[in-house]
CSV table of C-alpha atoms in Angstrom, one decimal:
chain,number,residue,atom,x,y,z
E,261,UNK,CA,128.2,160.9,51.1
E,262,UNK,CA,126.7,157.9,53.4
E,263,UNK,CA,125.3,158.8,56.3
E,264,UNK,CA,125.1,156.7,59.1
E,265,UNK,CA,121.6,156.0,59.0
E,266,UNK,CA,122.5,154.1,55.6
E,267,UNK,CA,125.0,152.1,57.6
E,268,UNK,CA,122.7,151.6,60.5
E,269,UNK,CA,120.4,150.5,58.3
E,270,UNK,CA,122.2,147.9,56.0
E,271,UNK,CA,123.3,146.3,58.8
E,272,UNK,CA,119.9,146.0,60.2
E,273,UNK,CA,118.5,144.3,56.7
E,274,UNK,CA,121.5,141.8,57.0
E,275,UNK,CA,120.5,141.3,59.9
E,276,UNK,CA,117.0,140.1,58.9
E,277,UNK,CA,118.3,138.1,55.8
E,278,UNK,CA,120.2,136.2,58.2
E,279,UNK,CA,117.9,135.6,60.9
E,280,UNK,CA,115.2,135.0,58.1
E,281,UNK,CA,117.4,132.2,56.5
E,282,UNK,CA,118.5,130.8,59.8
E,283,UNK,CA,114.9,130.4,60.1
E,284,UNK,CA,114.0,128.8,57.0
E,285,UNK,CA,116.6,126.3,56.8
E,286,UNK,CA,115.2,124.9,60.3
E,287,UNK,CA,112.2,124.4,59.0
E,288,UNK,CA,112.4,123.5,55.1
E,289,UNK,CA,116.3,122.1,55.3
E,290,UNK,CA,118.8,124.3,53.7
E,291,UNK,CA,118.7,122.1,50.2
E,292,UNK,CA,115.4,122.5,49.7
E,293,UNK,CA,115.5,126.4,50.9
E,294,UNK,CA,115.7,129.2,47.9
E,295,UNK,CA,117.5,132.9,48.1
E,296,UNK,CA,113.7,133.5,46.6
E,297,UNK,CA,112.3,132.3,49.4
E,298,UNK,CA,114.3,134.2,51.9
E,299,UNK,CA,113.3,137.2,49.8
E,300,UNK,CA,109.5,136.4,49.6
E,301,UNK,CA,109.5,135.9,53.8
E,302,UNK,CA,110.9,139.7,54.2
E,303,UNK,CA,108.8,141.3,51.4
E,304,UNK,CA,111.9,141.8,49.0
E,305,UNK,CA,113.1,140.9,45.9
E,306,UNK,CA,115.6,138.3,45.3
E,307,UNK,CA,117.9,141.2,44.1
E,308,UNK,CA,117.8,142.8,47.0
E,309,UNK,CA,119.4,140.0,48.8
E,310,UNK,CA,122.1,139.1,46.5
E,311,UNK,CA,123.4,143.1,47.4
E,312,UNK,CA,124.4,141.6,50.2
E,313,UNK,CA,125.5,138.2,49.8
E,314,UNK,CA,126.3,136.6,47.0
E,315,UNK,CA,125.5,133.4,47.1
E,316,UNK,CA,123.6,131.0,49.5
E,317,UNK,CA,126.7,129.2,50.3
E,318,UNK,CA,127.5,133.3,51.8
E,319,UNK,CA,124.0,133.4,54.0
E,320,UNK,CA,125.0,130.0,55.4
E,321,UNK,CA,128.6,131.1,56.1
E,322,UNK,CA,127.2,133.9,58.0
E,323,UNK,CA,124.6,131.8,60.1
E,324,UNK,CA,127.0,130.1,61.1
E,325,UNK,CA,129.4,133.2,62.3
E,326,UNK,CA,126.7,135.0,64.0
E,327,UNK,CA,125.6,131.7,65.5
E,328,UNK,CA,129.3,130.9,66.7
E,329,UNK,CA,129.4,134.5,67.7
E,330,UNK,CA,126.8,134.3,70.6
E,331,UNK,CA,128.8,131.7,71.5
E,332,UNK,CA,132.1,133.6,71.5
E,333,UNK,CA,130.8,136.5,73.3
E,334,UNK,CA,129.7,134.7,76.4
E,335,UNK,CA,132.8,132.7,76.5
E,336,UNK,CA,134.6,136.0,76.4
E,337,UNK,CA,132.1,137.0,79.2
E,338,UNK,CA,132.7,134.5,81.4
E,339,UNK,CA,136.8,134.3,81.0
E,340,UNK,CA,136.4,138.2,81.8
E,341,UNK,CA,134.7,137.9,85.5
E,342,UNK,CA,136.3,138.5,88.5
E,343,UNK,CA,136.0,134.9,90.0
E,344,UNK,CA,138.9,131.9,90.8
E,345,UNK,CA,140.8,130.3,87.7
E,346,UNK,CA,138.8,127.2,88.0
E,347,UNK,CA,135.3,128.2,88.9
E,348,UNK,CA,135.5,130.2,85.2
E,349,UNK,CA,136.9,127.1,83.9
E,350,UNK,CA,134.4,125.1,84.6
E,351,UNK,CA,131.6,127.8,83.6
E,352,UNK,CA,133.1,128.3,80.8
E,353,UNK,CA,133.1,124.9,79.4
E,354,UNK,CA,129.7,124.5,80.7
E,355,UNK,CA,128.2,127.4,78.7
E,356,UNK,CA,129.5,126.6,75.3
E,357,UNK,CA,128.4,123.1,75.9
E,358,UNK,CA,124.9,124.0,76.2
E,359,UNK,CA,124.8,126.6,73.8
E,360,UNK,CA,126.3,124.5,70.9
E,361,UNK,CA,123.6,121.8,72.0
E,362,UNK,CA,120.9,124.3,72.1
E,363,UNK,CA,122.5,125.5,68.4
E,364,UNK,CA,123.5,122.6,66.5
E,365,UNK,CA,121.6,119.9,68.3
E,366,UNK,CA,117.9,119.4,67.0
E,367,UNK,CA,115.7,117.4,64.1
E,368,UNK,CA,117.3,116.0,60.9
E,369,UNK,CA,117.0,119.7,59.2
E,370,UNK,CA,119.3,121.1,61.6
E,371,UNK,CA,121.9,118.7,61.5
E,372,UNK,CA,121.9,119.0,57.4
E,373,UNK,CA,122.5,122.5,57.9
E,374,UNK,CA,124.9,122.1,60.6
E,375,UNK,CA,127.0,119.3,58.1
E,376,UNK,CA,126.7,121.8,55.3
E,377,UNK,CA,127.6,125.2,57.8
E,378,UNK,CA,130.8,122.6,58.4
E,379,UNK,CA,131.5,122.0,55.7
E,380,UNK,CA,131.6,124.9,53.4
E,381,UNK,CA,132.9,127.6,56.2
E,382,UNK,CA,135.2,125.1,57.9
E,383,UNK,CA,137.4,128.4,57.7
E,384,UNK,CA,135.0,130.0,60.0
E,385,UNK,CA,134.4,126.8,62.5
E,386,UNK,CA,138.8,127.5,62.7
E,387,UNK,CA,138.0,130.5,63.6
E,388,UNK,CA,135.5,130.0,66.0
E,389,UNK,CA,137.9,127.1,67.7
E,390,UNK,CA,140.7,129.6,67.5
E,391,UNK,CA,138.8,132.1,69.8
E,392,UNK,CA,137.2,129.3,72.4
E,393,UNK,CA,140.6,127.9,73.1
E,394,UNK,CA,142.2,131.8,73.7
E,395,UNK,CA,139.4,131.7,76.1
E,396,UNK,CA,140.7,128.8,77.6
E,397,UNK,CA,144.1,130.2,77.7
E,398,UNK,CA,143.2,133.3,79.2
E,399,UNK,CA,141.5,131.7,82.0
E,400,UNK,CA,144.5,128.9,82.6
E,401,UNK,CA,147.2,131.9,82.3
E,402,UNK,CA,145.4,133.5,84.9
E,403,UNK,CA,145.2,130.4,86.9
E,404,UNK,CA,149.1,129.9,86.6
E,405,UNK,CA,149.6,133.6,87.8
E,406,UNK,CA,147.1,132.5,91.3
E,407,UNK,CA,149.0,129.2,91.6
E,408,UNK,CA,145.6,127.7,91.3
E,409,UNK,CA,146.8,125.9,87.9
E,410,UNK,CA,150.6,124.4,86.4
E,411,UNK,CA,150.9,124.5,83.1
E,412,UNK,CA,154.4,125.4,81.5
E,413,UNK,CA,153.1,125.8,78.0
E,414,UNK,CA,149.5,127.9,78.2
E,415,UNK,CA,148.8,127.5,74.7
E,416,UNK,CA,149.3,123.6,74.6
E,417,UNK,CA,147.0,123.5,78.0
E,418,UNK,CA,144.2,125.6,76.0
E,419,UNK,CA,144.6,122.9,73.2
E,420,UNK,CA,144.5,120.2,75.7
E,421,UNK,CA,141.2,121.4,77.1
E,422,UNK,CA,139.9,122.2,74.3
E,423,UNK,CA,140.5,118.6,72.8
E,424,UNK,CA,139.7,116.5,76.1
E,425,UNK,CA,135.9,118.6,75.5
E,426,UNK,CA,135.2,117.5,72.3
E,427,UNK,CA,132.5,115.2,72.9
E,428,UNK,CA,131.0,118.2,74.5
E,429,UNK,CA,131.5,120.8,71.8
E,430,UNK,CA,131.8,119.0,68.7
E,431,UNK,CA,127.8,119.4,67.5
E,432,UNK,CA,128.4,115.8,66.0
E,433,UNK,CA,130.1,114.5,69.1
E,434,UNK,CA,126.7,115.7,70.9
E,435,UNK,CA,124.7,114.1,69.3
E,436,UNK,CA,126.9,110.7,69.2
E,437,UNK,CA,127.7,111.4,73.2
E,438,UNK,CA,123.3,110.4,73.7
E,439,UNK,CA,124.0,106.7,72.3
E,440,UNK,CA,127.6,106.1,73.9
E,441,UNK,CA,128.2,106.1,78.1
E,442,UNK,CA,130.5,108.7,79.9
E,443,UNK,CA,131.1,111.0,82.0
E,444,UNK,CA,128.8,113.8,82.7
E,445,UNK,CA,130.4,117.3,81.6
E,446,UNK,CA,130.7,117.8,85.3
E,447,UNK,CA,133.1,114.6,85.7
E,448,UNK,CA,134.9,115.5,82.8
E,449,UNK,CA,135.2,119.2,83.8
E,450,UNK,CA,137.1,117.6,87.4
E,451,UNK,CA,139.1,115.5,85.2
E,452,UNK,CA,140.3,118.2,83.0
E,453,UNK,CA,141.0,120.4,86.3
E,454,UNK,CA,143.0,118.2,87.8
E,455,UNK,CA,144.9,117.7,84.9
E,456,UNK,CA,145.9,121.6,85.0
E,457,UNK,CA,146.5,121.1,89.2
E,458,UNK,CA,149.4,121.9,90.6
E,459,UNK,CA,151.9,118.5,90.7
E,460,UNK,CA,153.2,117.7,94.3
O,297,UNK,CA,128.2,63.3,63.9
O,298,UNK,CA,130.2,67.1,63.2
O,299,UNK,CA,133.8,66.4,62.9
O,300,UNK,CA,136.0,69.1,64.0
O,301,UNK,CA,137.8,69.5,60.6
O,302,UNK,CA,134.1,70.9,59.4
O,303,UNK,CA,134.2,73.2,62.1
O,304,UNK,CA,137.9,74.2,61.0
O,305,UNK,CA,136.7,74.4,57.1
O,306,UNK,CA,133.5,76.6,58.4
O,307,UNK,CA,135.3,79.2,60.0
O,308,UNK,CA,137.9,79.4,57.6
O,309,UNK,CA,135.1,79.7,55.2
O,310,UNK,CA,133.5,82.6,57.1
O,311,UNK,CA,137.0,84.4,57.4
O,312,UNK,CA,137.5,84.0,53.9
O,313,UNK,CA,134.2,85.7,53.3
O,314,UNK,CA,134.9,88.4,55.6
O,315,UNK,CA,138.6,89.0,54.2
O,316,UNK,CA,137.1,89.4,50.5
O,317,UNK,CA,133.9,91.1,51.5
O,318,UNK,CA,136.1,94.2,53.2
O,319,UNK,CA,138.5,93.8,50.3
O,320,UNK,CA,135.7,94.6,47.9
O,321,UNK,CA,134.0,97.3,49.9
O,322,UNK,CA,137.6,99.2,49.7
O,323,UNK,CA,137.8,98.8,46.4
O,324,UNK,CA,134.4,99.3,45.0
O,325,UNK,CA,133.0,101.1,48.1
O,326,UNK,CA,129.8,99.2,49.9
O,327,UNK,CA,126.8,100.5,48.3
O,328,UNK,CA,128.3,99.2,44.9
O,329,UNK,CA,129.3,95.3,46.0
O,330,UNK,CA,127.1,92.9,46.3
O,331,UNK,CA,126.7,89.4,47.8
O,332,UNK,CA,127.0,88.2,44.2
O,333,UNK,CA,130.8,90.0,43.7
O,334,UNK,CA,131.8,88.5,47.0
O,335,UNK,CA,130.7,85.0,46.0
O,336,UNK,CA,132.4,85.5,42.8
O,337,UNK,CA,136.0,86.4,44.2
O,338,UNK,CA,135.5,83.2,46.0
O,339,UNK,CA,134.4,81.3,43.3
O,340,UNK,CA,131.6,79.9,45.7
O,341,UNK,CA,127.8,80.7,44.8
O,342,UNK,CA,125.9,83.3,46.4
O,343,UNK,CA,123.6,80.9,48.0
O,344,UNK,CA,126.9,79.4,50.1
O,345,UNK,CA,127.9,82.5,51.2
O,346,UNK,CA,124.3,83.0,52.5
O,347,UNK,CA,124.6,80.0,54.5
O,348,UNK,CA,127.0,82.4,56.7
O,349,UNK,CA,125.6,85.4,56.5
O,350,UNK,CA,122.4,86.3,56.0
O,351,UNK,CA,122.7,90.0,54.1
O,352,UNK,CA,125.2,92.1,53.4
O,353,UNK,CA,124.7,94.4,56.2
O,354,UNK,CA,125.7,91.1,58.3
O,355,UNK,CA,128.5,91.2,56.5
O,356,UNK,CA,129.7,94.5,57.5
O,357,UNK,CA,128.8,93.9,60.9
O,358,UNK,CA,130.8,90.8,60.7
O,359,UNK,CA,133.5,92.7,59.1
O,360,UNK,CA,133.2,95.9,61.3
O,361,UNK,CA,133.6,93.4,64.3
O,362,UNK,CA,136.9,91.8,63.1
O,363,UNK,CA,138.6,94.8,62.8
O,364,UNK,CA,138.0,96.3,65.8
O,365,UNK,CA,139.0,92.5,67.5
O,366,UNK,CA,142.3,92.7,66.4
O,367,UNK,CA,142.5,96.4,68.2
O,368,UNK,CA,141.2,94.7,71.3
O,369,UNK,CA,143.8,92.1,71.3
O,370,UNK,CA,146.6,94.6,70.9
O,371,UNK,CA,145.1,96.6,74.0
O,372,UNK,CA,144.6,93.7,76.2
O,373,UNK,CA,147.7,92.7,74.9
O,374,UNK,CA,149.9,96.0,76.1
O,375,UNK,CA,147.6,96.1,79.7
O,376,UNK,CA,148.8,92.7,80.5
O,377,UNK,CA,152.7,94.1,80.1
O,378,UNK,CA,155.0,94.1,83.3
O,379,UNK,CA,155.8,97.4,82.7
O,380,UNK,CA,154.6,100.9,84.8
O,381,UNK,CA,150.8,101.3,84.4
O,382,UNK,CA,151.8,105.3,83.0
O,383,UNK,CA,154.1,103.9,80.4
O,384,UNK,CA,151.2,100.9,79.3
O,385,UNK,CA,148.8,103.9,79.2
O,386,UNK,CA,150.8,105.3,76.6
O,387,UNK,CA,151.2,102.6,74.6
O,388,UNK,CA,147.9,101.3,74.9
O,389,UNK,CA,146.4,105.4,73.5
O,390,UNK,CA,149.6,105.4,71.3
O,391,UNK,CA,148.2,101.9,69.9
O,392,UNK,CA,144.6,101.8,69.3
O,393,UNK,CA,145.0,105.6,67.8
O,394,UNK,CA,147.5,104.1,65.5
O,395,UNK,CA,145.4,100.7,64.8
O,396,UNK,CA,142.3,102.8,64.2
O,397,UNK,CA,144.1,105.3,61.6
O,398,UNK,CA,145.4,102.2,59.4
O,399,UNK,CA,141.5,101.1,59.7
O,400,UNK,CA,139.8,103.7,59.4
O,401,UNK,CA,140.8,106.4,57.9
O,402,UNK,CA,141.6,106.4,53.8
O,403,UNK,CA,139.7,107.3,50.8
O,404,UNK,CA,136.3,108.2,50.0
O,405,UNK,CA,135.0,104.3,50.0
O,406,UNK,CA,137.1,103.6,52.9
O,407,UNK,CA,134.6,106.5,54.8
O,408,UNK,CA,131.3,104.9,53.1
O,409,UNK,CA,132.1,101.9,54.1
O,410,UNK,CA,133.1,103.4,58.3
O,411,UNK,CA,130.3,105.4,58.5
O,412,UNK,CA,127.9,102.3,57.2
O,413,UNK,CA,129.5,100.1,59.7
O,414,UNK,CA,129.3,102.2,62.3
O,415,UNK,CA,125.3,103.2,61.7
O,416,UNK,CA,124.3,99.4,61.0
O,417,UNK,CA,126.1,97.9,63.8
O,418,UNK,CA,126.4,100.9,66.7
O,419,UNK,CA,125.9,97.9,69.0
O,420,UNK,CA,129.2,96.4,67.9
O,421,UNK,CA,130.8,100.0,68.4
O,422,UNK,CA,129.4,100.2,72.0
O,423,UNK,CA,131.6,96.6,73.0
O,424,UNK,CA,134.4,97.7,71.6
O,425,UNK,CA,134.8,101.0,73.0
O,426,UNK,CA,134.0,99.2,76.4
O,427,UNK,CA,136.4,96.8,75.6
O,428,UNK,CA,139.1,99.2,75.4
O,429,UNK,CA,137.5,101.4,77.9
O,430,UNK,CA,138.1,98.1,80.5
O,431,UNK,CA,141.7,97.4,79.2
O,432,UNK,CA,142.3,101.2,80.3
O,433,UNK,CA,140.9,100.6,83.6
O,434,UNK,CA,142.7,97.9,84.2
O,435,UNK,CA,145.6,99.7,83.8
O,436,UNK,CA,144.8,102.6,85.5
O,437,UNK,CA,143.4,100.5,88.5
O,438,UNK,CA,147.3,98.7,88.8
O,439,UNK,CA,148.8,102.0,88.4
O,440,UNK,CA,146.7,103.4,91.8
O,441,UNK,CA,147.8,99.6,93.4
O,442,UNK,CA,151.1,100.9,92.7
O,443,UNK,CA,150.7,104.8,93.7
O,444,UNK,CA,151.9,105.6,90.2
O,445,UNK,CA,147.8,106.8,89.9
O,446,UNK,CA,145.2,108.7,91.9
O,447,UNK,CA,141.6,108.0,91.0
O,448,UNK,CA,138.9,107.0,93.5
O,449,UNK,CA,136.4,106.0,91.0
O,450,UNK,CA,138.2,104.0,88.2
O,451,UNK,CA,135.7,103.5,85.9
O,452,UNK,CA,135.0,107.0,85.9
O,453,UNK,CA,138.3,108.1,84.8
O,454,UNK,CA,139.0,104.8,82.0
O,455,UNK,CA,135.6,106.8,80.9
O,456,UNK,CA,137.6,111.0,81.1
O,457,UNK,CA,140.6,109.0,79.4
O,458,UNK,CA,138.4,107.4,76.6
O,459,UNK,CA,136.6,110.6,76.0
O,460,UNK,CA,139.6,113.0,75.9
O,461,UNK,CA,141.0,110.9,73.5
O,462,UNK,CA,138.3,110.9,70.6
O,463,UNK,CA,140.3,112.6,68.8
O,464,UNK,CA,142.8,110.4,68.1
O,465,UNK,CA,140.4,107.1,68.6
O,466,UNK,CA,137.1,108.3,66.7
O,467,UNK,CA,137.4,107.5,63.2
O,468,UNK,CA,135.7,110.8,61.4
O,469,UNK,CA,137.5,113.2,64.5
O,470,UNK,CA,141.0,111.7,63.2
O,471,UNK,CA,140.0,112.6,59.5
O,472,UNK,CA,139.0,115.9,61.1
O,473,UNK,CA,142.0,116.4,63.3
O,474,UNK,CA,144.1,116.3,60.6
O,475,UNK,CA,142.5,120.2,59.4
O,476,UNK,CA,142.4,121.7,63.2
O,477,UNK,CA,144.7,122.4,65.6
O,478,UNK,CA,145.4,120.5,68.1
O,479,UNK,CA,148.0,118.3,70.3
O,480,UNK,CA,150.0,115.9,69.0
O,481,UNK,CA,148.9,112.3,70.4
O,482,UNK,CA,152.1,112.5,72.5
O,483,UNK,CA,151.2,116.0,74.2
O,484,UNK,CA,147.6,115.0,74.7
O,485,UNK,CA,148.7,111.7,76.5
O,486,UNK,CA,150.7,113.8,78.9
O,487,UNK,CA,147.6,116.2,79.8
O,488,UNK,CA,145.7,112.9,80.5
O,489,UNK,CA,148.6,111.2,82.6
O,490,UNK,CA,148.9,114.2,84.9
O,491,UNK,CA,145.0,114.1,85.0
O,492,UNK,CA,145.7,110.7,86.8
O,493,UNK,CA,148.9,111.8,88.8
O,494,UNK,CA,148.7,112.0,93.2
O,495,UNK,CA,147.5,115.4,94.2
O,496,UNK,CA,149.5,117.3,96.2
């Protein structure tokens, strides 16, 4: 039998793995960062880790996830309050702007591990898009319902936003965006919104 | 005394340079060519080819720069066209998305050789995309002359359009594009004209 305690508890000890590696691959790079390393920071064997993920490529994967998550949740959040179609809109954009900055945005370390989280969970990064841009939809479905917003094809609208942001979300785009002029997120933000305004 | 046949013969020299050096970097990738393999093609020695260029990574400037020229022609080329400003804004983002794929986007050595170019000579990048970033003002500043357009601060929105188009203009986002959902060029081109149409 497994009690719940035993569930309660594995998750905690991913929990650690993950925030333990997260850790380590700021600081030492994820190349130069071992699955014995990991295990030596939390006082456990090497073994111990691999019970719950296989590889390293597995702990990146899920840095990434519960990274992206954070990010997910709020956006969910924010879609979620009780506020006009385009005052969510625009808090929404804002939020996973500055989270993926504060995230993926840093020293030469982070960016290898941000390239490599890319790169070998692009599957996940879908994923993550996926949910960002039902966001989106939500909040521009709601805004066609208040006649605040006119868009005959939600899900292309989401897309559209979604797309017109990427200098904004895109971690590389971020970074690029410092070295190339445009608008502030707040410009862009009015551009997008009129773009989902109601045609005369 | 220079006659103008020398200057003729230089410049056709240079372009001959150019055409074989880009040649060469597809084909071998540009880490692996050198000055020496260029000369060679040419049948010219290495030390004539210094006489234009003064390293390879002038070279790749050089040839960096002539690629994205003939994009700039073709823009200013469409904003100059008697037509309505929204129809030269789609054939203008149409265009240099087109252009830029046929560049840009390829093989392996085709990337090395992008990603060098636009590392060693950001500075050429930054004209360019205000070059194209102009030609769209231009446009969008006849099509509020018009009344086809509504945008108080030109320069502002030439900067929304350029930026909600990276995906379709940005070399590595169009590689990316091509695993991610996401509007077709056509689609994304409509969000951005009705970002630009009169507000009720």
């Amino acid at each position: 039998m497994t009690l719940v305690s035993d569930h309660i508890e594995a998750d905690d000890t991913r929990t650690r793995i993950l925030v333990t590696a997260e850790k380590l691959f700021r600081e030492l790079g994820y190349q130069k960062t071992t699955v014995a390393d990991i295990a030596k920071l939390l006082k456990m064997s090497p073994a111990n880790v691999y019970r719950f993920f296989d590889s390293k490529k597995s702990i990146i994967s899920a840095v990434a996830k519960r990274l992206m998550g954070e990010v997910e949740v709020a956006a969910i959040a924010i879609a979620a309050t009780p506020q006009p179609a385009s005052k969510r809109m625009r808090e929404l954009l804002v939020t996973v702007h500055q989270m993926n900055s504060e995230r993926y945005v840093g020293d030469a370390k982070l960016h290898e591990m941000v390239a490599i989280a890319m790169e070998e969970s692009w599957d996940v990064c879908l994923v993550h898009i996926e949910c960002v841009t039902g966001q989106i939809g939500q909040v521009i479905a709601d805004g066609v319902a208040s006649g605040e917003f006119d868009a005959p094809d939600v899900p292309l609208a989401a897309l559209c936003v979604c797309t017109a942001m990427i200098r904004y979300f895109h971690p590389q785009m971020i970074v690029e965006a410092a070295q190339k002029p445009g608008p502030t997120i707040d410009q862009m933000t009015d551009f997008v919104l009129a773009g989902l305004a109601p045609r005369r």
